[in-house]
PDB file of N, CA and C in Angstrom:
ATOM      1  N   UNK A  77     -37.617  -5.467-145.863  1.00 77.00           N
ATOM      2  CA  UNK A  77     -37.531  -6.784-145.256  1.00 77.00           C
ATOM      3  C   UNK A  77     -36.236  -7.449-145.730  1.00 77.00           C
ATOM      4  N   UNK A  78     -35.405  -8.123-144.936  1.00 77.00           N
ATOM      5  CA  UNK A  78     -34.401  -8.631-145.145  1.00 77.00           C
ATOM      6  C   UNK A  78     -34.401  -9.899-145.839  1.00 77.00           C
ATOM      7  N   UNK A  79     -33.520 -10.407-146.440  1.00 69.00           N
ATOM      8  CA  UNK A  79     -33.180 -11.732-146.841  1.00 69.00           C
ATOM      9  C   UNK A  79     -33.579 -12.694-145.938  1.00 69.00           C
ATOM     10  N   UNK A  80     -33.495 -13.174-144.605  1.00 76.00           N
ATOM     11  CA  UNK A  80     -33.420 -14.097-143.743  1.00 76.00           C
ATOM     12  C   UNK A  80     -35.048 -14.196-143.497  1.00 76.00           C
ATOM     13  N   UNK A  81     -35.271 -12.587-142.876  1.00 78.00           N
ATOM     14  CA  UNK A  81     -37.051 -12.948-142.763  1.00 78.00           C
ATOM     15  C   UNK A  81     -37.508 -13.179-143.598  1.00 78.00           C
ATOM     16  N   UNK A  82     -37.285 -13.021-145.113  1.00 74.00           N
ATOM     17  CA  UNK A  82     -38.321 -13.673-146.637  1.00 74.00           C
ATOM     18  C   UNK A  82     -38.091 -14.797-146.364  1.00 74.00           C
ATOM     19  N   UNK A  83     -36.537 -15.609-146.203  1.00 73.00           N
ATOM     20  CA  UNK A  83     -36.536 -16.843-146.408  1.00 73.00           C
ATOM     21  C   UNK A  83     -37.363 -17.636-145.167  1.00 73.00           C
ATOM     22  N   UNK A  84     -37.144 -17.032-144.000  1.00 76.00           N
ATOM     23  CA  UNK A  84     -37.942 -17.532-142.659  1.00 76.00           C
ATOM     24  C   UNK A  84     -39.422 -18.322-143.008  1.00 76.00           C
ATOM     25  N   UNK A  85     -40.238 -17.071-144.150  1.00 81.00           N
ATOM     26  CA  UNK A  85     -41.571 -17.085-144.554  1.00 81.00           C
ATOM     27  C   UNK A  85     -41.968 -19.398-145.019  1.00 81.00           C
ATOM     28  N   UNK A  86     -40.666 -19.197-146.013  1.00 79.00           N
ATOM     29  CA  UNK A  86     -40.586 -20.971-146.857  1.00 79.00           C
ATOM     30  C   UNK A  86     -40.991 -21.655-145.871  1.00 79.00           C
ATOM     31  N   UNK A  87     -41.378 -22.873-146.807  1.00 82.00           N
ATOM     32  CA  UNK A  87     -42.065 -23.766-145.519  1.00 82.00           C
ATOM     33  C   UNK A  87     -41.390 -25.478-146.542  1.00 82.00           C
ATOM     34  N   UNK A  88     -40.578 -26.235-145.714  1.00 83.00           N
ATOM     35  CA  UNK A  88     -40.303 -27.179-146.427  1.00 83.00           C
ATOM     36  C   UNK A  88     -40.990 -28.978-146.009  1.00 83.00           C
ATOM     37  N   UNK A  89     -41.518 -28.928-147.053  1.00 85.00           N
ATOM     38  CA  UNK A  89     -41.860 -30.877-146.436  1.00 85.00           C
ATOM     39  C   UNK A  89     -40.617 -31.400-147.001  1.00 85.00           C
ATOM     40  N   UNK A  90     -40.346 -32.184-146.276  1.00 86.00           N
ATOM     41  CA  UNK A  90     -39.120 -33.230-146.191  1.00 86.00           C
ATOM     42  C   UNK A  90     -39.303 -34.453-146.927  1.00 86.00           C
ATOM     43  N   UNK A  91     -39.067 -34.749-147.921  1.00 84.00           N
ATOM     44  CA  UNK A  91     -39.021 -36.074-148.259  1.00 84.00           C
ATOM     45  C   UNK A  91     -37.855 -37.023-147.962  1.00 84.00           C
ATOM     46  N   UNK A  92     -37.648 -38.804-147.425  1.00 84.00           N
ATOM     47  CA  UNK A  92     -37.180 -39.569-147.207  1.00 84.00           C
ATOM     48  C   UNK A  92     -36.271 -39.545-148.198  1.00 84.00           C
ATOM     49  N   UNK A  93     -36.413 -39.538-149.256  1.00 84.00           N
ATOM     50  CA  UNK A  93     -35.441 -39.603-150.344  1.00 84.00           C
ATOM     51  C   UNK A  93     -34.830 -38.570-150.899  1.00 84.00           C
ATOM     52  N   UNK A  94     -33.015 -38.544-150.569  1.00 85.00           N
ATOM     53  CA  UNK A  94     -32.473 -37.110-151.278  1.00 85.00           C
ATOM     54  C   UNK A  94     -32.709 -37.082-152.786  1.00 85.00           C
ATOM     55  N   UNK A  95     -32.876 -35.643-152.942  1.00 89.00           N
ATOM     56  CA  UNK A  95     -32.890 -35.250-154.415  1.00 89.00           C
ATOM     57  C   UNK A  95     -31.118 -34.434-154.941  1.00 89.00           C
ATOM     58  N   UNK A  96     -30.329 -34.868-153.652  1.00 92.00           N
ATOM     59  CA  UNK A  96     -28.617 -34.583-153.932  1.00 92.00           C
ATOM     60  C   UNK A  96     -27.931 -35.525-153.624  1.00 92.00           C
ATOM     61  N   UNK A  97     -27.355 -36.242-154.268  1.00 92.00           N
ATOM     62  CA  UNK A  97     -26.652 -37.244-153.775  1.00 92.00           C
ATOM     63  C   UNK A  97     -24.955 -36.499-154.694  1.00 92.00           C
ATOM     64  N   UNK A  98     -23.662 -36.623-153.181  1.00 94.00           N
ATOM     65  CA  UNK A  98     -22.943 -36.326-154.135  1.00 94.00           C
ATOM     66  C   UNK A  98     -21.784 -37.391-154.385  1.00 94.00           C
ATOM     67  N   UNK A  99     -21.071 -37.311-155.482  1.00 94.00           N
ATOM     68  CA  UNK A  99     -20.146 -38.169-156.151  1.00 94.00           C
ATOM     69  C   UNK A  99     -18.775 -37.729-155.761  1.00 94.00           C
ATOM     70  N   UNK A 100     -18.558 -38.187-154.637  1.00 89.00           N
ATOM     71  CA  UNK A 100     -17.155 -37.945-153.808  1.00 89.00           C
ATOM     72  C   UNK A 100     -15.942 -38.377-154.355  1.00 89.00           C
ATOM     73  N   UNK A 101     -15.758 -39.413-155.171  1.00 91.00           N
ATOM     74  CA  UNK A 101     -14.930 -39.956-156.210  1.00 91.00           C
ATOM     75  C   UNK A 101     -14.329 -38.349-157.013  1.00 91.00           C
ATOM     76  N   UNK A 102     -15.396 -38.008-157.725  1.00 92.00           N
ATOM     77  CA  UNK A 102     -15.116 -36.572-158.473  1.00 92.00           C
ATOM     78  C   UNK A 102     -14.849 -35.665-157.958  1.00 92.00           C
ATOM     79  N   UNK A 103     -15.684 -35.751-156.591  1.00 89.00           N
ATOM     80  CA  UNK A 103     -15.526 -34.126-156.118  1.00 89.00           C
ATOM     81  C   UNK A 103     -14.427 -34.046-155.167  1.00 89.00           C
ATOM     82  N   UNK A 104     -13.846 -34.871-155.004  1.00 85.00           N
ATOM     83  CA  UNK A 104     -12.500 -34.905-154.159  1.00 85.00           C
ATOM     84  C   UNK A 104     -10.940 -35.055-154.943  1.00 85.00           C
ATOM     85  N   UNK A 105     -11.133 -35.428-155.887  1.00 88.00           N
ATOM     86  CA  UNK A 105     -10.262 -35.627-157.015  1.00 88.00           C
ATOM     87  C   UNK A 105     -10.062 -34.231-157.893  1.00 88.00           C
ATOM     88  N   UNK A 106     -11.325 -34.163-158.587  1.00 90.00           N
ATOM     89  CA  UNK A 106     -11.263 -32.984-159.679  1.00 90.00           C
ATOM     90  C   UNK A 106     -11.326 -31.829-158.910  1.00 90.00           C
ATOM     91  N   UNK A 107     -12.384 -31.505-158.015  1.00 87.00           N
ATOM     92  CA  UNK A 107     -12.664 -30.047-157.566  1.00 87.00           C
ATOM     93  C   UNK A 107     -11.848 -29.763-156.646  1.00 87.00           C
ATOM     94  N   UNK A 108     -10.961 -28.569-157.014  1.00 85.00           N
ATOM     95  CA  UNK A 108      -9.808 -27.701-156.063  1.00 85.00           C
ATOM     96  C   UNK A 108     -10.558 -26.645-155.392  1.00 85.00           C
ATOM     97  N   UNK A 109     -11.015 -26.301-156.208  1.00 88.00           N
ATOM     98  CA  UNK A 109     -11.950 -24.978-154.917  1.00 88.00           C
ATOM     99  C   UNK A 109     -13.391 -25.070-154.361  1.00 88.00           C
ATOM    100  N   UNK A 110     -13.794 -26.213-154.021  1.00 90.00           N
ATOM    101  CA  UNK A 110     -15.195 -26.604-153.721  1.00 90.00           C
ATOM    102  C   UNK A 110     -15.791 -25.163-153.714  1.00 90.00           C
ATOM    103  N   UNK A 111     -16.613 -25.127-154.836  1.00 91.00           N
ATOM    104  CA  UNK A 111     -16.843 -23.707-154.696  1.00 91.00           C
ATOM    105  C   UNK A 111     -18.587 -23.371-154.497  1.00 91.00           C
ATOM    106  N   UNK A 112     -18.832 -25.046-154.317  1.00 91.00           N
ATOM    107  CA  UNK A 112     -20.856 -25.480-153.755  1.00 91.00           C
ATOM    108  C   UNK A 112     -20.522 -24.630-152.449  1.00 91.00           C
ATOM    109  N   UNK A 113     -19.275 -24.769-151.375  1.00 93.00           N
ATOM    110  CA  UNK A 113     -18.998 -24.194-149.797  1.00 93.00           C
ATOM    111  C   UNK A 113     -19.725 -22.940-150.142  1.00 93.00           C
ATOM    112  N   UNK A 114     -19.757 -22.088-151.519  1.00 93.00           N
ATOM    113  CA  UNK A 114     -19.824 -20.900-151.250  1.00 93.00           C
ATOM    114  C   UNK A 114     -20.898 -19.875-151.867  1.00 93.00           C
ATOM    115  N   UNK A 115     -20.885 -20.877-153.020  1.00 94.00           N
ATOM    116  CA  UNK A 115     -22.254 -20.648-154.343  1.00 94.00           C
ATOM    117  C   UNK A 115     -23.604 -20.941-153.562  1.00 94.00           C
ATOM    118  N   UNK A 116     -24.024 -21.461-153.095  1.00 93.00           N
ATOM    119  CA  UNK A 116     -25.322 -22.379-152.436  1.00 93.00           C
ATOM    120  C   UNK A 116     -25.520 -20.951-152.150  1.00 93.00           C
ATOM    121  N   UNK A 117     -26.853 -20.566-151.974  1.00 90.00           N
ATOM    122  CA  UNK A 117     -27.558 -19.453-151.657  1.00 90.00           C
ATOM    123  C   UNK A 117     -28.149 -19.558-150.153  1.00 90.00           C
ATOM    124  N   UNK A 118     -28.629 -21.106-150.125  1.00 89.00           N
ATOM    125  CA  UNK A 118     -28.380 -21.233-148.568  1.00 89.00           C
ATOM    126  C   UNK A 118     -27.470 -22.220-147.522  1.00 89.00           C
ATOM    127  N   UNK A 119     -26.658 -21.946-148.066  1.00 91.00           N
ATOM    128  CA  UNK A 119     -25.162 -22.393-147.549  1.00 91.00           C
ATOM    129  C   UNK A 119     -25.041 -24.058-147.312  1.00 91.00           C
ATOM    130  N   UNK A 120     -25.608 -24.988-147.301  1.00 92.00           N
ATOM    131  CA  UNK A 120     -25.965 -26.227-147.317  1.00 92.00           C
ATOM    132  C   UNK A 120     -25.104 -27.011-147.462  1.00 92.00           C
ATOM    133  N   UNK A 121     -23.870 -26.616-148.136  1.00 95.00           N
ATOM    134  CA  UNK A 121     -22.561 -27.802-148.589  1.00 95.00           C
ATOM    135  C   UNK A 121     -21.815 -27.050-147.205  1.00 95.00           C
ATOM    136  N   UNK A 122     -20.935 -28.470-146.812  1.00 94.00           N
ATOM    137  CA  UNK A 122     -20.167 -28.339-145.596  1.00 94.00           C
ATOM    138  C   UNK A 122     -18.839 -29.288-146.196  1.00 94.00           C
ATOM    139  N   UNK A 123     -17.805 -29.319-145.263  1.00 93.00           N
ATOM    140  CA  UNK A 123     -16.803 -30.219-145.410  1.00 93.00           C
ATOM    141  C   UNK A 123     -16.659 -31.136-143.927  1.00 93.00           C
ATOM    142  N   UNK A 124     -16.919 -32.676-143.766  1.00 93.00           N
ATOM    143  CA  UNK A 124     -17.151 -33.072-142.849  1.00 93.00           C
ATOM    144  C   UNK A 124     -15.728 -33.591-141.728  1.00 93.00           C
ATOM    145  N   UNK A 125     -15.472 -33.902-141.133  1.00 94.00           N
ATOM    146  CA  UNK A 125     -14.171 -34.149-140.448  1.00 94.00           C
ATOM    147  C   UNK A 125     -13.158 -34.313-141.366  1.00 94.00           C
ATOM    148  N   UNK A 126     -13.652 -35.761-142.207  1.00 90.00           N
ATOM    149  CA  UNK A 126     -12.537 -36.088-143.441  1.00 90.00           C
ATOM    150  C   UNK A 126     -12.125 -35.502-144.322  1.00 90.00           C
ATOM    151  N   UNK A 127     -12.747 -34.166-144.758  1.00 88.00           N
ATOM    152  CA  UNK A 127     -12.756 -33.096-145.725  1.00 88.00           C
ATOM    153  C   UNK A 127     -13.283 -33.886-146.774  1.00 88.00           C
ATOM    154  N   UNK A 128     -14.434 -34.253-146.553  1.00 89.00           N
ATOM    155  CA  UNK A 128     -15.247 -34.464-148.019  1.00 89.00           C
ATOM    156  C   UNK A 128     -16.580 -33.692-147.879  1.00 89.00           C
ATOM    157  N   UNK A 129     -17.181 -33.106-149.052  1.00 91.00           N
ATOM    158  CA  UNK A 129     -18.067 -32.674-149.398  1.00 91.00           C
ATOM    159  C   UNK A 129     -19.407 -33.389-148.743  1.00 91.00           C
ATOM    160  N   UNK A 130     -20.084 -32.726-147.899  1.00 92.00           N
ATOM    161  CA  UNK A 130     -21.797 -33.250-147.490  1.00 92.00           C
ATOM    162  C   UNK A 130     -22.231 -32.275-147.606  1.00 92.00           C
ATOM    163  N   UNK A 131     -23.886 -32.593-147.759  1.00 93.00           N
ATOM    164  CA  UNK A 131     -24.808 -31.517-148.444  1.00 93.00           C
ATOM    165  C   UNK A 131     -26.183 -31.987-147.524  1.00 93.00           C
ATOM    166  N   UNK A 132     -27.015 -30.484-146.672  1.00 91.00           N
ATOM    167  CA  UNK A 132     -28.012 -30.740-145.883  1.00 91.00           C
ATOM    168  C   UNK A 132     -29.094 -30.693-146.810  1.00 91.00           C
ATOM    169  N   UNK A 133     -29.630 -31.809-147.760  1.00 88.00           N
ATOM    170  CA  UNK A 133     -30.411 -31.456-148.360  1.00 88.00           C
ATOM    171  C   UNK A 133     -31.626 -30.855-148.680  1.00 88.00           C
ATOM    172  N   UNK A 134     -32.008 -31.155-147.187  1.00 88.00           N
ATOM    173  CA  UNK A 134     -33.446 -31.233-146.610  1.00 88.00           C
ATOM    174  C   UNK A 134     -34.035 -29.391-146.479  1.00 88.00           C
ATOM    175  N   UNK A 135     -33.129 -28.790-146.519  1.00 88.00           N
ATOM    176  CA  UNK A 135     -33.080 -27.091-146.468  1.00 88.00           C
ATOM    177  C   UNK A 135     -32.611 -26.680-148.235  1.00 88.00           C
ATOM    178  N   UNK A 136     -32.792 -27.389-149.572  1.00 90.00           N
ATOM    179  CA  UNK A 136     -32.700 -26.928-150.455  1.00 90.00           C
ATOM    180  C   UNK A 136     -33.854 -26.375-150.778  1.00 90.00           C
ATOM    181  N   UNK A 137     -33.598 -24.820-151.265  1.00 90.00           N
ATOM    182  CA  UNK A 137     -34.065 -24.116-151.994  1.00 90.00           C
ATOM    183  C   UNK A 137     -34.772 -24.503-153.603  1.00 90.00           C
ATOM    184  N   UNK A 138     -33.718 -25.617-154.196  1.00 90.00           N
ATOM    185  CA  UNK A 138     -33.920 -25.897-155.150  1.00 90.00           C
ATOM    186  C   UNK A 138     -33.971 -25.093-156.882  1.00 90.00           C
ATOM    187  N   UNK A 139     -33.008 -24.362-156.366  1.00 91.00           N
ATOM    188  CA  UNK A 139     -32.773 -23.561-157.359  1.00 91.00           C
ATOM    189  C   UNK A 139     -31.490 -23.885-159.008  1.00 91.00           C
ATOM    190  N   UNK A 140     -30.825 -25.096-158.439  1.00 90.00           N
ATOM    191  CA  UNK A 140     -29.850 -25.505-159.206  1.00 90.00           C
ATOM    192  C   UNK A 140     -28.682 -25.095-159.484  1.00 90.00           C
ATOM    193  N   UNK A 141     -28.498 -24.050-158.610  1.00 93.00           N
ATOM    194  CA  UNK A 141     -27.145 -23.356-158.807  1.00 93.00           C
ATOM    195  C   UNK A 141     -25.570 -24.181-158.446  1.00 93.00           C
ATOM    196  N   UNK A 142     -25.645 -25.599-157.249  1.00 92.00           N
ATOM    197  CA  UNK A 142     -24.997 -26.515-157.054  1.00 92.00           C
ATOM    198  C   UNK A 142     -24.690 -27.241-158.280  1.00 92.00           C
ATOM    199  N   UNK A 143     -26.006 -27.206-159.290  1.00 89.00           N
ATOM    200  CA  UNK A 143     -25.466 -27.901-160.363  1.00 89.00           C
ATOM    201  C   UNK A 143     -25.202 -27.318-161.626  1.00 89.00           C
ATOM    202  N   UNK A 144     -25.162 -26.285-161.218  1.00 91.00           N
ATOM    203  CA  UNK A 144     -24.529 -25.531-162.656  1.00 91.00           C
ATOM    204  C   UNK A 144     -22.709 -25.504-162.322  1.00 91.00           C
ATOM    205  N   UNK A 145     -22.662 -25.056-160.743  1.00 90.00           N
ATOM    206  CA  UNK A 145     -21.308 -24.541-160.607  1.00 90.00           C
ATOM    207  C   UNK A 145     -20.325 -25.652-160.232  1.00 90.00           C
ATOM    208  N   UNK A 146     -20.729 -27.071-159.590  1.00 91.00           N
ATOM    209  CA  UNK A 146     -19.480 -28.230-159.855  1.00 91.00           C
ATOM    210  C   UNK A 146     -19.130 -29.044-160.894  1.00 91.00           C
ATOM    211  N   UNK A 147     -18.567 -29.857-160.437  1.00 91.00           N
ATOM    212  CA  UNK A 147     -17.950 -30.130-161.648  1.00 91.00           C
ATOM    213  C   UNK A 147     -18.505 -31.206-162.687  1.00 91.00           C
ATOM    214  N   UNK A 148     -18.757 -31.233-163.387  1.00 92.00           N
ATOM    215  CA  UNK A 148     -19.731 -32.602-164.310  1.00 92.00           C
ATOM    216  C   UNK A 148     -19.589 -33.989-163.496  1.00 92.00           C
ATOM    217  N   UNK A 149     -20.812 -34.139-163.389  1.00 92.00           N
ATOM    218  CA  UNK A 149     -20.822 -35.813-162.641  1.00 92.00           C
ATOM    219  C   UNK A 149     -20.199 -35.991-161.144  1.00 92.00           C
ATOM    220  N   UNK A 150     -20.368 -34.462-160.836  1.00 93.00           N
ATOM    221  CA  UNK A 150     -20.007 -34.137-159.211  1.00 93.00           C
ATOM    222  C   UNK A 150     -21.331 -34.799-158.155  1.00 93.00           C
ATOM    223  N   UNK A 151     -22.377 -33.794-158.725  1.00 92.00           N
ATOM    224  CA  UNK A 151     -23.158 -34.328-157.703  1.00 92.00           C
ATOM    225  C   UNK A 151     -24.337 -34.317-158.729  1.00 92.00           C
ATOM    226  N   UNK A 152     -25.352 -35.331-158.576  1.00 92.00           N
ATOM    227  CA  UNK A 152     -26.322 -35.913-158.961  1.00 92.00           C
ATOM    228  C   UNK A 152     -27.743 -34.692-158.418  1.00 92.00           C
ATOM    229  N   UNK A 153     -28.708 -34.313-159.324  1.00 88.00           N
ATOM    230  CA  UNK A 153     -29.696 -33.496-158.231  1.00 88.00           C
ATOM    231  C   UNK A 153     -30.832 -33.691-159.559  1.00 88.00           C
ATOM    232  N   UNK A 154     -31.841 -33.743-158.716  1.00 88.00           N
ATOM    233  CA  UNK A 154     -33.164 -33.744-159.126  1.00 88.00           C
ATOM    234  C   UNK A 154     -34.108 -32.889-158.096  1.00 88.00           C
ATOM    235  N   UNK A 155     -35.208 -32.325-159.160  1.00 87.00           N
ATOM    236  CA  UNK A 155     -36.204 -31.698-158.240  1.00 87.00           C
ATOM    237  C   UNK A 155     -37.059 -32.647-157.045  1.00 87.00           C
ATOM    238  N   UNK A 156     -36.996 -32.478-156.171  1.00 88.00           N
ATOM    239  CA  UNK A 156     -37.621 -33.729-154.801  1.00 88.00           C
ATOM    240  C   UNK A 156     -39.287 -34.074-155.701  1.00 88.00           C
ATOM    241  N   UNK A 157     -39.583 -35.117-155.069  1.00 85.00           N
ATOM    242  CA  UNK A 157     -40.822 -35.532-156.075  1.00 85.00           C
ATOM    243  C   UNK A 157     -42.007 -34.500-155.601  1.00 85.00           C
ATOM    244  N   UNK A 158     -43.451 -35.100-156.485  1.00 84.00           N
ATOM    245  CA  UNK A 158     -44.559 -34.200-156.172  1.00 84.00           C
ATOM    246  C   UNK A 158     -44.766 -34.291-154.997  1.00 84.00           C
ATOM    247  N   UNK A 159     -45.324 -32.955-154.723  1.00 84.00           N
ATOM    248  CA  UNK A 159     -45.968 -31.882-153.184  1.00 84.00           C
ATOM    249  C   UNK A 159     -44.617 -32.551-152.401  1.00 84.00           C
ATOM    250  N   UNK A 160     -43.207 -32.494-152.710  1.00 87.00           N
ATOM    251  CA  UNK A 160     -42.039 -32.247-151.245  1.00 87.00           C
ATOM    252  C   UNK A 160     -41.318 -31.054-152.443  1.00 87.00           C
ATOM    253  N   UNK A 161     -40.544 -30.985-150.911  1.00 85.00           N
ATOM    254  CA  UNK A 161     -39.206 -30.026-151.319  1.00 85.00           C
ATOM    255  C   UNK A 161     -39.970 -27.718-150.374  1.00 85.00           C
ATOM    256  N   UNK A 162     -39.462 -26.978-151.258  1.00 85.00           N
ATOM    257  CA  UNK A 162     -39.369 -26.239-150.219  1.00 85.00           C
ATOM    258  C   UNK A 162     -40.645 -25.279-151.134  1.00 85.00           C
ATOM    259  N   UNK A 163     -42.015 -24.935-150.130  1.00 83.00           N
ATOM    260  CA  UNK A 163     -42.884 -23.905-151.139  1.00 83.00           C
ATOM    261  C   UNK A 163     -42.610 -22.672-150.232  1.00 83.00           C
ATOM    262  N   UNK A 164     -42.521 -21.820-151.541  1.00 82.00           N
ATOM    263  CA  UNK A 164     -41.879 -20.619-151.363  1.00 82.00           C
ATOM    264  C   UNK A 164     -43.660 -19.605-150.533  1.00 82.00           C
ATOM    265  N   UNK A 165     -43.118 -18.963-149.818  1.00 79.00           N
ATOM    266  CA  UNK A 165     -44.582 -17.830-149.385  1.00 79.00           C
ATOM    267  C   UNK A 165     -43.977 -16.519-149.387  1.00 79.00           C
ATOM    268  N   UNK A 166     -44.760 -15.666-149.901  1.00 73.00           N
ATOM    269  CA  UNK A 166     -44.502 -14.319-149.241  1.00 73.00           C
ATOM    270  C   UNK A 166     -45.097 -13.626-147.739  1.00 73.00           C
ATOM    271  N   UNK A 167     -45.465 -14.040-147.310  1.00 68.00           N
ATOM    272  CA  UNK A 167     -45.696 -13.439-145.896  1.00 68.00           C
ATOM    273  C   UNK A 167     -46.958 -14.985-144.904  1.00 68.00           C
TER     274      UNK A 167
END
């Protein structure tokens, strides 16, 4: 089974409130190789007309890898509150 159909399986409730908010001040200044475009496991960071960093939050995995790999005080992330965010299934 491929990558896409496991992930197909997830099932996400959406909460109103992001659990990514990012800090465009930093991440447009400090970060030269936006490198969330490429790290994200499910691709979620974009660059929007203006070339600043947006993030579809609502499709996080929630794994933290956005916040290991930018830059300190880039982007803000918390786990989405109780019963939201994405539950994982196997079949």
């Amino acid at each position: 089974m491929n990558i896409e159909t496991k992930l197909g399986y997830n099932v996400f409730k959406i909460d109103k409130e992001r659990h990514i908010t990012i800090n465009t001040d930093i991440c447009n200044t400090k970060c030269t190789d936006k490198t969330c475009l490429y790290i994200c496991p499910a691709l979620l960071y974009k660059l929007d007309d203006e070339g600043d960093t947006i993030v579809d939050w609502e499709g996080c995995l929630e794994c933290g890898t956005c916040l290991l790999a930018c830059e300190p005080g880039a982007i803000e992330w918390n786990y989405p509150r109780g019963e939201y965010g994405v539950q994982y299934r196997t079949s």
